[in-house]
PDB file of C-alpha atoms in Angstrom:
ATOM      1  CA  MET A   1     -85.182  26.109  -0.748  1.00  0.00           C
ATOM      2  CA  THR A   2     -86.428  29.341   0.807  1.00  0.00           C
ATOM      3  CA  VAL A   3     -89.685  30.263   2.459  1.00  0.00           C
ATOM      4  CA  SER A   4     -92.061  32.342   0.334  1.00  0.00           C
ATOM      5  CA  ARG A   5     -91.240  36.049   0.596  1.00  0.00           C
ATOM      6  CA  ARG A   6     -94.840  37.144   0.398  1.00  0.00           C
ATOM      7  CA  PHE A   7     -95.172  36.591   4.148  1.00  0.00           C
ATOM      8  CA  ARG A   8     -93.783  39.400   6.300  1.00  0.00           C
ATOM      9  CA  CYS A   9     -92.375  38.790   9.761  1.00  0.00           C
ATOM     10  CA  VAL A  10     -94.620  39.971  12.591  1.00  0.00           C
ATOM     11  CA  SER A  11     -93.591  39.913  16.220  1.00  0.00           C
ATOM     12  CA  VAL A  12     -95.650  38.330  18.968  1.00  0.00           C
ATOM     13  CA  LEU A  13     -96.375  41.719  20.511  1.00  0.00           C
ATOM     14  CA  GLN A  14     -97.598  43.143  17.182  1.00  0.00           C
ATOM     15  CA  LEU A  15    -100.061  40.300  16.822  1.00  0.00           C
ATOM     16  CA  GLY A  16    -101.833  41.154  20.063  1.00  0.00           C
ATOM     17  CA  SER A  17    -101.395  38.900  23.016  1.00  0.00           C
ATOM     18  CA  ARG A  18    -103.733  36.360  24.556  1.00  0.00           C
ATOM     19  CA  GLY A  19    -100.983  35.355  26.891  1.00  0.00           C
ATOM     20  CA  THR A  20    -100.866  35.129  30.651  1.00  0.00           C
ATOM     21  CA  VAL A  21     -97.537  36.980  30.616  1.00  0.00           C
ATOM     22  CA  THR A  22     -97.858  40.677  29.810  1.00  0.00           C
ATOM     23  CA  GLU A  23     -95.630  43.722  30.133  1.00  0.00           C
ATOM     24  CA  ALA A  24     -94.869  44.576  33.747  1.00  0.00           C
ATOM     25  CA  ALA A  25     -95.939  48.065  34.745  1.00  0.00           C
ATOM     26  CA  GLY A  26     -93.207  50.354  36.057  1.00  0.00           C
ATOM     27  CA  PHE A  27     -90.595  48.043  34.628  1.00  0.00           C
ATOM     28  CA  ASN A  28     -87.009  48.817  35.593  1.00  0.00           C
ATOM     29  CA  PRO A  29     -84.446  46.387  34.143  1.00  0.00           C
ATOM     30  CA  ASP A  30     -81.662  47.674  36.407  1.00  0.00           C
ATOM     31  CA  GLN A  31     -83.694  46.964  39.526  1.00  0.00           C
ATOM     32  CA  ASP A  32     -84.641  43.499  38.278  1.00  0.00           C
ATOM     33  CA  ALA A  33     -81.043  42.707  37.364  1.00  0.00           C
ATOM     34  CA  GLU A  34     -79.863  43.776  40.811  1.00  0.00           C
ATOM     35  CA  ALA A  35     -82.599  41.721  42.498  1.00  0.00           C
ATOM     36  CA  LEU A  36     -81.529  38.643  40.509  1.00  0.00           C
ATOM     37  CA  ARG A  37     -77.888  39.248  41.371  1.00  0.00           C
ATOM     38  CA  LYS A  38     -78.769  39.421  45.065  1.00  0.00           C
ATOM     39  CA  ALA A  39     -80.854  36.248  44.727  1.00  0.00           C
ATOM     40  CA  MET A  40     -77.708  34.376  43.709  1.00  0.00           C
ATOM     41  CA  LYS A  41     -75.232  36.112  46.011  1.00  0.00           C
ATOM     42  CA  GLY A  42     -73.691  34.227  48.921  1.00  0.00           C
ATOM     43  CA  ALA A  43     -74.658  30.799  50.162  1.00  0.00           C
ATOM     44  CA  GLY A  44     -77.867  29.386  48.731  1.00  0.00           C
ATOM     45  CA  THR A  45     -80.226  30.830  46.145  1.00  0.00           C
ATOM     46  CA  ASP A  46     -83.393  32.860  46.643  1.00  0.00           C
ATOM     47  CA  GLU A  47     -85.634  30.977  44.209  1.00  0.00           C
ATOM     48  CA  ALA A  48     -88.669  32.989  45.330  1.00  0.00           C
ATOM     49  CA  ALA A  49     -87.034  36.192  44.095  1.00  0.00           C
ATOM     50  CA  ILE A  50     -86.370  34.609  40.704  1.00  0.00           C
ATOM     51  CA  ILE A  51     -89.974  33.406  40.483  1.00  0.00           C
ATOM     52  CA  SER A  52     -91.260  36.859  41.419  1.00  0.00           C
ATOM     53  CA  ILE A  53     -89.467  38.417  38.441  1.00  0.00           C
ATOM     54  CA  LEU A  54     -88.900  36.266  35.353  1.00  0.00           C
ATOM     55  CA  PRO A  55     -92.375  34.765  34.733  1.00  0.00           C
ATOM     56  CA  HIS A  56     -93.847  38.258  35.199  1.00  0.00           C
ATOM     57  CA  ARG A  57     -91.792  39.936  32.490  1.00  0.00           C
ATOM     58  CA  THR A  58     -92.227  39.662  28.730  1.00  0.00           C
ATOM     59  CA  ILE A  59     -89.539  38.225  26.490  1.00  0.00           C
ATOM     60  CA  ALA A  60     -88.542  41.751  25.442  1.00  0.00           C
ATOM     61  CA  GLN A  61     -88.291  42.871  29.062  1.00  0.00           C
ATOM     62  CA  ARG A  62     -86.180  39.839  29.970  1.00  0.00           C
ATOM     63  CA  GLN A  63     -83.707  40.756  27.221  1.00  0.00           C
ATOM     64  CA  LEU A  64     -83.310  44.196  28.790  1.00  0.00           C
ATOM     65  CA  ILE A  65     -82.734  42.563  32.184  1.00  0.00           C
ATOM     66  CA  LYS A  66     -80.018  40.384  30.638  1.00  0.00           C
ATOM     67  CA  GLU A  67     -78.311  43.446  29.127  1.00  0.00           C
ATOM     68  CA  SER A  68     -78.468  45.333  32.418  1.00  0.00           C
ATOM     69  CA  TYR A  69     -77.091  42.347  34.327  1.00  0.00           C
ATOM     70  CA  LYS A  70     -74.212  42.001  31.875  1.00  0.00           C
ATOM     71  CA  ARG A  71     -73.309  45.674  32.223  1.00  0.00           C
ATOM     72  CA  ALA A  72     -73.442  45.466  36.009  1.00  0.00           C
ATOM     73  CA  VAL A  73     -71.040  42.531  36.289  1.00  0.00           C
ATOM     74  CA  GLY A  74     -68.791  43.712  33.453  1.00  0.00           C
ATOM     75  CA  LYS A  75     -68.533  40.471  31.479  1.00  0.00           C
ATOM     76  CA  VAL A  76     -69.151  39.783  27.812  1.00  0.00           C
ATOM     77  CA  ARG A  77     -70.679  36.316  27.956  1.00  0.00           C
ATOM     78  CA  ASP A  78     -74.380  35.538  28.490  1.00  0.00           C
ATOM     79  CA  THR A  79     -73.791  36.214  32.159  1.00  0.00           C
ATOM     80  CA  LEU A  80     -77.278  35.994  33.629  1.00  0.00           C
ATOM     81  CA  ALA A  81     -78.077  32.654  31.998  1.00  0.00           C
ATOM     82  CA  ASP A  82     -74.693  31.222  32.958  1.00  0.00           C
ATOM     83  CA  ASP A  83     -74.975  32.416  36.546  1.00  0.00           C
ATOM     84  CA  LEU A  84     -78.469  30.986  36.883  1.00  0.00           C
ATOM     85  CA  LYS A  85     -77.315  27.660  35.435  1.00  0.00           C
ATOM     86  CA  SER A  86     -74.628  27.502  38.110  1.00  0.00           C
ATOM     87  CA  GLU A  87     -77.230  28.082  40.846  1.00  0.00           C
ATOM     88  CA  LEU A  88     -80.232  26.065  39.694  1.00  0.00           C
ATOM     89  CA  THR A  89     -80.928  22.455  38.773  1.00  0.00           C
ATOM     90  CA  GLY A  90     -83.507  20.185  37.184  1.00  0.00           C
ATOM     91  CA  ASN A  91     -86.749  21.235  35.591  1.00  0.00           C
ATOM     92  CA  PHE A  92     -86.840  24.557  37.435  1.00  0.00           C
ATOM     93  CA  GLU A  93     -83.544  25.477  35.769  1.00  0.00           C
ATOM     94  CA  LYS A  94     -84.905  24.432  32.348  1.00  0.00           C
ATOM     95  CA  VAL A  95     -87.919  26.723  32.709  1.00  0.00           C
ATOM     96  CA  VAL A  96     -85.815  29.675  33.874  1.00  0.00           C
ATOM     97  CA  ILE A  97     -83.242  29.314  31.087  1.00  0.00           C
ATOM     98  CA  GLY A  98     -86.017  28.930  28.507  1.00  0.00           C
ATOM     99  CA  LEU A  99     -87.612  32.158  29.698  1.00  0.00           C
ATOM    100  CA  LEU A 100     -84.372  34.053  29.097  1.00  0.00           C
ATOM    101  CA  MET A 101     -84.340  33.153  25.394  1.00  0.00           C
ATOM    102  CA  THR A 102     -86.171  34.953  22.612  1.00  0.00           C
ATOM    103  CA  ALA A 103     -88.912  32.882  20.970  1.00  0.00           C
ATOM    104  CA  PRO A 104     -86.955  31.877  17.824  1.00  0.00           C
ATOM    105  CA  VAL A 105     -83.811  31.114  19.853  1.00  0.00           C
ATOM    106  CA  TYR A 106     -85.842  28.893  22.180  1.00  0.00           C
ATOM    107  CA  ASP A 107     -87.447  27.061  19.251  1.00  0.00           C
ATOM    108  CA  ALA A 108     -84.044  26.588  17.630  1.00  0.00           C
ATOM    109  CA  TYR A 109     -82.628  25.329  20.938  1.00  0.00           C
ATOM    110  CA  GLU A 110     -85.438  22.807  21.360  1.00  0.00           C
ATOM    111  CA  LEU A 111     -85.123  21.575  17.769  1.00  0.00           C
ATOM    112  CA  ARG A 112     -81.360  21.241  18.071  1.00  0.00           C
ATOM    113  CA  ASN A 113     -81.761  19.145  21.212  1.00  0.00           C
ATOM    114  CA  ALA A 114     -84.397  17.039  19.449  1.00  0.00           C
ATOM    115  CA  ILE A 115     -82.021  16.280  16.585  1.00  0.00           C
ATOM    116  CA  LYS A 116     -78.513  16.006  18.018  1.00  0.00           C
ATOM    117  CA  GLY A 117     -77.143  12.904  19.673  1.00  0.00           C
ATOM    118  CA  ALA A 118     -78.527   9.401  19.612  1.00  0.00           C
ATOM    119  CA  GLY A 119     -82.168   9.134  18.625  1.00  0.00           C
ATOM    120  CA  THR A 120     -84.600  11.819  17.523  1.00  0.00           C
ATOM    121  CA  ASP A 121     -87.401  13.480  19.463  1.00  0.00           C
ATOM    122  CA  GLU A 122     -89.946  13.315  16.650  1.00  0.00           C
ATOM    123  CA  ALA A 123     -92.698  14.683  18.908  1.00  0.00           C
ATOM    124  CA  CYS A 124     -90.739  17.898  19.400  1.00  0.00           C
ATOM    125  CA  LEU A 125     -90.110  18.283  15.668  1.00  0.00           C
ATOM    126  CA  ILE A 126     -93.798  17.745  14.939  1.00  0.00           C
ATOM    127  CA  GLU A 127     -95.012  20.107  17.659  1.00  0.00           C
ATOM    128  CA  ILE A 128     -92.842  23.046  16.647  1.00  0.00           C
ATOM    129  CA  LEU A 129     -92.836  22.702  12.866  1.00  0.00           C
ATOM    130  CA  ALA A 130     -96.584  22.024  12.598  1.00  0.00           C
ATOM    131  CA  SER A 131     -97.622  24.918  14.849  1.00  0.00           C
ATOM    132  CA  ARG A 132     -95.486  27.911  13.901  1.00  0.00           C
ATOM    133  CA  THR A 133     -96.678  30.538  11.444  1.00  0.00           C
ATOM    134  CA  ILE A 134     -94.851  31.154   8.185  1.00  0.00           C
ATOM    135  CA  SER A 135     -93.299  34.354   9.561  1.00  0.00           C
ATOM    136  CA  GLU A 136     -92.216  32.518  12.716  1.00  0.00           C
ATOM    137  CA  MET A 137     -90.746  29.760  10.569  1.00  0.00           C
ATOM    138  CA  ARG A 138     -88.722  32.211   8.497  1.00  0.00           C
ATOM    139  CA  THR A 139     -87.214  33.695  11.629  1.00  0.00           C
ATOM    140  CA  LEU A 140     -86.632  30.258  13.137  1.00  0.00           C
ATOM    141  CA  VAL A 141     -84.737  29.003  10.076  1.00  0.00           C
ATOM    142  CA  ALA A 142     -82.469  32.070  10.088  1.00  0.00           C
ATOM    143  CA  THR A 143     -81.965  31.868  13.857  1.00  0.00           C
ATOM    144  CA  TYR A 144     -81.064  28.184  13.772  1.00  0.00           C
ATOM    145  CA  ASN A 145     -78.398  28.876  11.164  1.00  0.00           C
ATOM    146  CA  LYS A 146     -77.022  31.806  13.189  1.00  0.00           C
ATOM    147  CA  GLU A 147     -76.982  29.919  16.504  1.00  0.00           C
ATOM    148  CA  TYR A 148     -75.580  26.597  15.277  1.00  0.00           C
ATOM    149  CA  GLY A 149     -73.932  27.352  11.936  1.00  0.00           C
ATOM    150  CA  LYS A 150     -76.092  24.693  10.319  1.00  0.00           C
ATOM    151  CA  SER A 151     -79.110  24.514   8.039  1.00  0.00           C
ATOM    152  CA  LEU A 152     -82.260  23.444   9.879  1.00  0.00           C
ATOM    153  CA  GLU A 153     -83.528  21.808   6.697  1.00  0.00           C
ATOM    154  CA  ASP A 154     -80.297  19.830   6.322  1.00  0.00           C
ATOM    155  CA  ASP A 155     -80.368  18.726   9.949  1.00  0.00           C
ATOM    156  CA  VAL A 156     -84.010  17.637   9.721  1.00  0.00           C
ATOM    157  CA  CYS A 157     -83.269  15.745   6.494  1.00  0.00           C
ATOM    158  CA  GLY A 158     -80.262  14.085   8.071  1.00  0.00           C
ATOM    159  CA  ASP A 159     -82.238  12.872  11.074  1.00  0.00           C
ATOM    160  CA  THR A 160     -85.512  11.755   9.476  1.00  0.00           C
ATOM    161  CA  SER A 161     -86.509   9.727   6.438  1.00  0.00           C
ATOM    162  CA  GLY A 162     -89.222   8.853   3.971  1.00  0.00           C
ATOM    163  CA  MET A 163     -92.528  10.634   3.743  1.00  0.00           C
ATOM    164  CA  PHE A 164     -92.174  11.955   7.299  1.00  0.00           C
ATOM    165  CA  LYS A 165     -89.039  13.837   6.239  1.00  0.00           C
ATOM    166  CA  ARG A 166     -90.800  15.278   3.201  1.00  0.00           C
ATOM    167  CA  VAL A 167     -93.678  16.546   5.311  1.00  0.00           C
ATOM    168  CA  LEU A 168     -91.312  18.264   7.765  1.00  0.00           C
ATOM    169  CA  VAL A 169     -89.339  19.863   4.947  1.00  0.00           C
ATOM    170  CA  SER A 170     -92.573  21.062   3.351  1.00  0.00           C
ATOM    171  CA  LEU A 171     -93.562  22.674   6.643  1.00  0.00           C
ATOM    172  CA  LEU A 172     -90.145  24.333   6.868  1.00  0.00           C
ATOM    173  CA  THR A 173     -90.221  25.723   3.338  1.00  0.00           C
ATOM    174  CA  GLU A 174     -93.928  25.800   2.394  1.00  0.00           C
ATOM    175  CA  ILE A 175     -92.886  24.106  -0.801  1.00  0.00           C
ATOM    176  CA  TYR A 176     -93.822  20.599  -1.852  1.00  0.00           C
ATOM    177  CA  GLU A 177     -91.630  18.999  -4.482  1.00  0.00           C
ATOM    178  CA  ALA A 178     -92.422  15.701  -6.152  1.00  0.00           C
ATOM    179  CA  GLY A 179     -89.660  13.205  -5.550  1.00  0.00           C
ATOM    180  CA  GLU A 180     -88.561   9.964  -7.109  1.00  0.00           C
ATOM    181  CA  ALA A 181     -90.032   7.804  -4.348  1.00  0.00           C
ATOM    182  CA  HIS A 182     -93.470   6.363  -4.941  1.00  0.00           C
ATOM    183  CA  TRP A 183     -95.845   7.155  -2.144  1.00  0.00           C
ATOM    184  CA  GLY A 184     -99.481   6.306  -1.652  1.00  0.00           C
ATOM    185  CA  THR A 185    -101.955   8.563  -3.416  1.00  0.00           C
ATOM    186  CA  ASP A 186    -103.601   9.595  -0.144  1.00  0.00           C
ATOM    187  CA  GLU A 187    -100.273  10.541   1.448  1.00  0.00           C
ATOM    188  CA  VAL A 188     -99.245  12.768  -1.456  1.00  0.00           C
ATOM    189  CA  LYS A 189    -102.661  14.414  -1.614  1.00  0.00           C
ATOM    190  CA  PHE A 190    -102.641  15.146   2.094  1.00  0.00           C
ATOM    191  CA  LEU A 191     -99.157  16.606   1.817  1.00  0.00           C
ATOM    192  CA  THR A 192     -99.815  18.803  -1.204  1.00  0.00           C
ATOM    193  CA  VAL A 193    -103.042  20.171   0.267  1.00  0.00           C
ATOM    194  CA  LEU A 194    -102.079  20.637   3.911  1.00  0.00           C
ATOM    195  CA  CYS A 195     -98.633  22.132   3.419  1.00  0.00           C
ATOM    196  CA  VAL A 196     -99.413  24.796   0.824  1.00  0.00           C
ATOM    197  CA  ARG A 197    -102.933  26.112   1.553  1.00  0.00           C
ATOM    198  CA  ASN A 198    -104.037  28.871   3.892  1.00  0.00           C
ATOM    199  CA  ARG A 199    -106.147  28.282   7.003  1.00  0.00           C
ATOM    200  CA  ASN A 200    -109.471  29.676   5.785  1.00  0.00           C
ATOM    201  CA  HIS A 201    -109.255  27.616   2.634  1.00  0.00           C
ATOM    202  CA  LEU A 202    -108.405  24.467   4.556  1.00  0.00           C
ATOM    203  CA  LEU A 203    -111.273  24.854   7.015  1.00  0.00           C
ATOM    204  CA  LYS A 204    -113.629  24.909   4.033  1.00  0.00           C
ATOM    205  CA  VAL A 205    -111.823  21.907   2.551  1.00  0.00           C
ATOM    206  CA  PHE A 206    -112.329  20.000   5.814  1.00  0.00           C
ATOM    207  CA  GLU A 207    -116.045  20.810   5.812  1.00  0.00           C
ATOM    208  CA  GLU A 208    -116.438  19.730   2.196  1.00  0.00           C
ATOM    209  CA  TYR A 209    -114.396  16.574   2.833  1.00  0.00           C
ATOM    210  CA  LYS A 210    -116.709  15.582   5.653  1.00  0.00           C
ATOM    211  CA  ARG A 211    -119.810  16.337   3.566  1.00  0.00           C
ATOM    212  CA  ILE A 212    -118.599  14.212   0.682  1.00  0.00           C
ATOM    213  CA  SER A 213    -117.007  11.319   2.593  1.00  0.00           C
ATOM    214  CA  GLY A 214    -119.139  11.350   5.738  1.00  0.00           C
ATOM    215  CA  ARG A 215    -115.951  11.168   7.750  1.00  0.00           C
ATOM    216  CA  ASP A 216    -113.848  13.791   9.537  1.00  0.00           C
ATOM    217  CA  ILE A 217    -110.433  14.271   7.963  1.00  0.00           C
ATOM    218  CA  GLU A 218    -108.756  13.284  11.245  1.00  0.00           C
ATOM    219  CA  ASP A 219    -110.522   9.925  11.125  1.00  0.00           C
ATOM    220  CA  SER A 220    -109.273   9.379   7.586  1.00  0.00           C
ATOM    221  CA  ILE A 221    -105.713  10.188   8.598  1.00  0.00           C
ATOM    222  CA  LYS A 222    -105.934   7.658  11.431  1.00  0.00           C
ATOM    223  CA  ARG A 223    -107.319   5.014   9.049  1.00  0.00           C
ATOM    224  CA  GLU A 224    -104.780   5.593   6.287  1.00  0.00           C
ATOM    225  CA  MET A 225    -101.558   6.298   8.196  1.00  0.00           C
ATOM    226  CA  SER A 226     -99.565   5.304  11.265  1.00  0.00           C
ATOM    227  CA  GLY A 227     -96.579   6.306  13.376  1.00  0.00           C
ATOM    228  CA  CYS A 228     -94.847   9.658  12.934  1.00  0.00           C
ATOM    229  CA  LEU A 229     -96.571  10.305   9.610  1.00  0.00           C
ATOM    230  CA  GLU A 230     -99.974   9.990  11.233  1.00  0.00           C
ATOM    231  CA  GLU A 231     -98.880  12.221  14.115  1.00  0.00           C
ATOM    232  CA  VAL A 232     -97.532  15.017  11.933  1.00  0.00           C
ATOM    233  CA  PHE A 233    -100.629  15.123   9.695  1.00  0.00           C
ATOM    234  CA  LEU A 234    -102.912  15.123  12.739  1.00  0.00           C
ATOM    235  CA  ALA A 235    -100.854  17.939  14.271  1.00  0.00           C
ATOM    236  CA  ILE A 236    -101.167  20.028  11.111  1.00  0.00           C
ATOM    237  CA  VAL A 237    -104.936  19.525  10.968  1.00  0.00           C
ATOM    238  CA  ARG A 238    -105.432  20.231  14.664  1.00  0.00           C
ATOM    239  CA  CYS A 239    -103.343  23.409  14.500  1.00  0.00           C
ATOM    240  CA  ILE A 240    -105.411  24.597  11.556  1.00  0.00           C
ATOM    241  CA  LYS A 241    -108.666  23.854  13.385  1.00  0.00           C
ATOM    242  CA  SER A 242    -107.571  25.315  16.734  1.00  0.00           C
ATOM    243  CA  LYS A 243    -104.015  26.055  17.791  1.00  0.00           C
ATOM    244  CA  PRO A 244    -105.024  26.544  21.462  1.00  0.00           C
ATOM    245  CA  GLY A 245    -106.849  23.215  21.270  1.00  0.00           C
ATOM    246  CA  PHE A 246    -103.720  21.555  19.892  1.00  0.00           C
ATOM    247  CA  PHE A 247    -101.568  22.874  22.721  1.00  0.00           C
ATOM    248  CA  ALA A 248    -104.192  21.998  25.335  1.00  0.00           C
ATOM    249  CA  GLU A 249    -104.023  18.426  24.046  1.00  0.00           C
ATOM    250  CA  ARG A 250    -100.211  18.476  24.227  1.00  0.00           C
ATOM    251  CA  LEU A 251    -100.310  19.669  27.833  1.00  0.00           C
ATOM    252  CA  HIS A 252    -102.901  17.083  28.823  1.00  0.00           C
ATOM    253  CA  LYS A 253    -100.863  14.343  27.165  1.00  0.00           C
ATOM    254  CA  SER A 254     -97.761  15.465  29.064  1.00  0.00           C
ATOM    255  CA  MET A 255     -99.473  15.045  32.446  1.00  0.00           C
ATOM    256  CA  LYS A 256    -102.089  12.322  32.110  1.00  0.00           C
ATOM    257  CA  GLY A 257    -101.467   8.895  33.585  1.00  0.00           C
ATOM    258  CA  LEU A 258     -98.368   7.918  35.514  1.00  0.00           C
ATOM    259  CA  GLY A 259     -95.425  10.280  35.315  1.00  0.00           C
ATOM    260  CA  THR A 260     -94.979  13.575  33.530  1.00  0.00           C
ATOM    261  CA  THR A 261     -93.350  14.298  30.180  1.00  0.00           C
ATOM    262  CA  ASP A 262     -91.620  17.404  31.462  1.00  0.00           C
ATOM    263  CA  SER A 263     -90.001  18.306  28.142  1.00  0.00           C
ATOM    264  CA  ILE A 264     -93.429  18.855  26.559  1.00  0.00           C
ATOM    265  CA  LEU A 265     -94.868  20.597  29.608  1.00  0.00           C
ATOM    266  CA  ILE A 266     -91.941  23.015  29.869  1.00  0.00           C
ATOM    267  CA  ARG A 267     -91.770  23.739  26.137  1.00  0.00           C
ATOM    268  CA  VAL A 268     -95.459  24.562  25.786  1.00  0.00           C
ATOM    269  CA  MET A 269     -95.654  26.633  28.982  1.00  0.00           C
ATOM    270  CA  VAL A 270     -92.561  28.664  28.087  1.00  0.00           C
ATOM    271  CA  SER A 271     -93.307  29.121  24.383  1.00  0.00           C
ATOM    272  CA  ARG A 272     -97.038  29.929  24.626  1.00  0.00           C
ATOM    273  CA  SER A 273     -97.238  31.924  27.886  1.00  0.00           C
ATOM    274  CA  GLU A 274     -96.947  35.245  26.054  1.00  0.00           C
ATOM    275  CA  ILE A 275     -98.996  34.277  23.006  1.00  0.00           C
ATOM    276  CA  ASP A 276    -102.211  32.348  23.699  1.00  0.00           C
ATOM    277  CA  MET A 277    -102.044  30.710  27.135  1.00  0.00           C
ATOM    278  CA  GLN A 278    -105.397  32.221  28.123  1.00  0.00           C
ATOM    279  CA  ASP A 279    -107.054  30.468  25.185  1.00  0.00           C
ATOM    280  CA  ILE A 280    -105.152  27.238  25.870  1.00  0.00           C
ATOM    281  CA  LYS A 281    -106.413  27.275  29.465  1.00  0.00           C
ATOM    282  CA  ALA A 282    -109.993  27.764  28.280  1.00  0.00           C
ATOM    283  CA  GLU A 283    -109.696  24.913  25.773  1.00  0.00           C
ATOM    284  CA  PHE A 284    -108.121  22.669  28.407  1.00  0.00           C
ATOM    285  CA  LEU A 285    -111.003  23.222  30.821  1.00  0.00           C
ATOM    286  CA  LYS A 286    -113.633  22.761  28.107  1.00  0.00           C
ATOM    287  CA  THR A 287    -112.076  19.567  26.749  1.00  0.00           C
ATOM    288  CA  TYR A 288    -110.938  17.809  29.922  1.00  0.00           C
ATOM    289  CA  GLY A 289    -113.279  19.174  32.582  1.00  0.00           C
ATOM    290  CA  LYS A 290    -110.423  20.226  34.854  1.00  0.00           C
ATOM    291  CA  SER A 291    -108.306  23.341  34.827  1.00  0.00           C
ATOM    292  CA  LEU A 292    -104.746  23.416  33.555  1.00  0.00           C
ATOM    293  CA  HIS A 293    -103.807  25.070  36.842  1.00  0.00           C
ATOM    294  CA  SER A 294    -105.106  22.071  38.815  1.00  0.00           C
ATOM    295  CA  PHE A 295    -103.307  19.593  36.530  1.00  0.00           C
ATOM    296  CA  ILE A 296     -99.972  21.371  36.964  1.00  0.00           C
ATOM    297  CA  LYS A 297    -100.505  21.670  40.713  1.00  0.00           C
ATOM    298  CA  GLY A 298    -101.211  17.955  41.026  1.00  0.00           C
ATOM    299  CA  ASP A 299     -98.454  16.761  38.709  1.00  0.00           C
ATOM    300  CA  THR A 300     -95.438  18.879  39.704  1.00  0.00           C
ATOM    301  CA  SER A 301     -93.808  20.070  42.905  1.00  0.00           C
ATOM    302  CA  GLY A 302     -91.462  22.606  44.496  1.00  0.00           C
ATOM    303  CA  ASP A 303     -90.118  25.652  42.681  1.00  0.00           C
ATOM    304  CA  TYR A 304     -90.792  23.921  39.354  1.00  0.00           C
ATOM    305  CA  ARG A 305     -94.495  23.864  40.198  1.00  0.00           C
ATOM    306  CA  LYS A 306     -94.434  27.462  41.436  1.00  0.00           C
ATOM    307  CA  ILE A 307     -92.900  28.936  38.290  1.00  0.00           C
ATOM    308  CA  LEU A 308     -95.198  26.917  36.000  1.00  0.00           C
ATOM    309  CA  LEU A 309     -98.236  28.124  37.933  1.00  0.00           C
ATOM    310  CA  GLU A 310     -97.051  31.720  37.531  1.00  0.00           C
ATOM    311  CA  LEU A 311     -96.808  31.183  33.780  1.00  0.00           C
ATOM    312  CA  CYS A 312    -100.228  29.503  33.791  1.00  0.00           C
ATOM    313  CA  GLY A 313    -101.846  32.472  35.484  1.00  0.00           C
ATOM    314  CA  LYS A 314    -104.877  32.531  37.717  1.00  0.00           C
ATOM    315  CA  GLU A 315    -107.209  29.581  38.133  1.00  0.00           C
ATOM    316  CA  ILE A 316    -110.254  29.710  35.846  1.00  0.00           C
TER     317      ILE A 316
END
């Protein structure tokens, strides 16, 4: 199955950014590459130098830094990423390496990690597949195949089952196909409506649904479904209503209570910093009464905290 060709691919920069990461003025990739090389030269690593550069450059600018670094050291491999991996550890390393990837490569990397090995990170699959635009999904599918020599649809099908699998495949392809399995009427209706309609239409559907039933569609999903199926349908609805609100909820969930789900925190901060982090911060403050900046500051530490705060931007 292929994604509908009536959607053209649009880059993040073409869409207009509401991100906290913007193009650095007076950008010089050669100077940045040299500064990063010096940060890793000799005994120890100058993490402050790394933090002063990477979270303050756009994805496109970071690619130019990588090219300059590769030319300077005269090697053909992904030299900057490999050298940084050899110098850094833990969650700080994960953020830095994520920043060096293009958006579709990072999404493909996260999905591959969610699928391979024992167990499946369903939350990661739901978060990415429910929130990306059709044009982003087209690029992601092609990138996954290029990076791993595998079909993303096949890998998702091989690692999930039942109605949950069918929802994920519908999100990947924007096509719903009736199967032999017999599912509940409500599940099929939710799937056929949510996976193939545009946002403006769906917002009107949600309003009409509430008028007729007296119940918000999210409440109905919670009443009728459970587990991963409930989570994926709720994610789709919440992304349609407000994508910044969805990601604010993901960030809050990653940090509330005891412990931190760093995989979610890192993925959202890296993937949304150049797109809509300003709006996510505003939604976070409005919904939870505390700033995202303060949550990150209180829940993380060291260089990991510092680089996340740079991606978060100024306190609001």
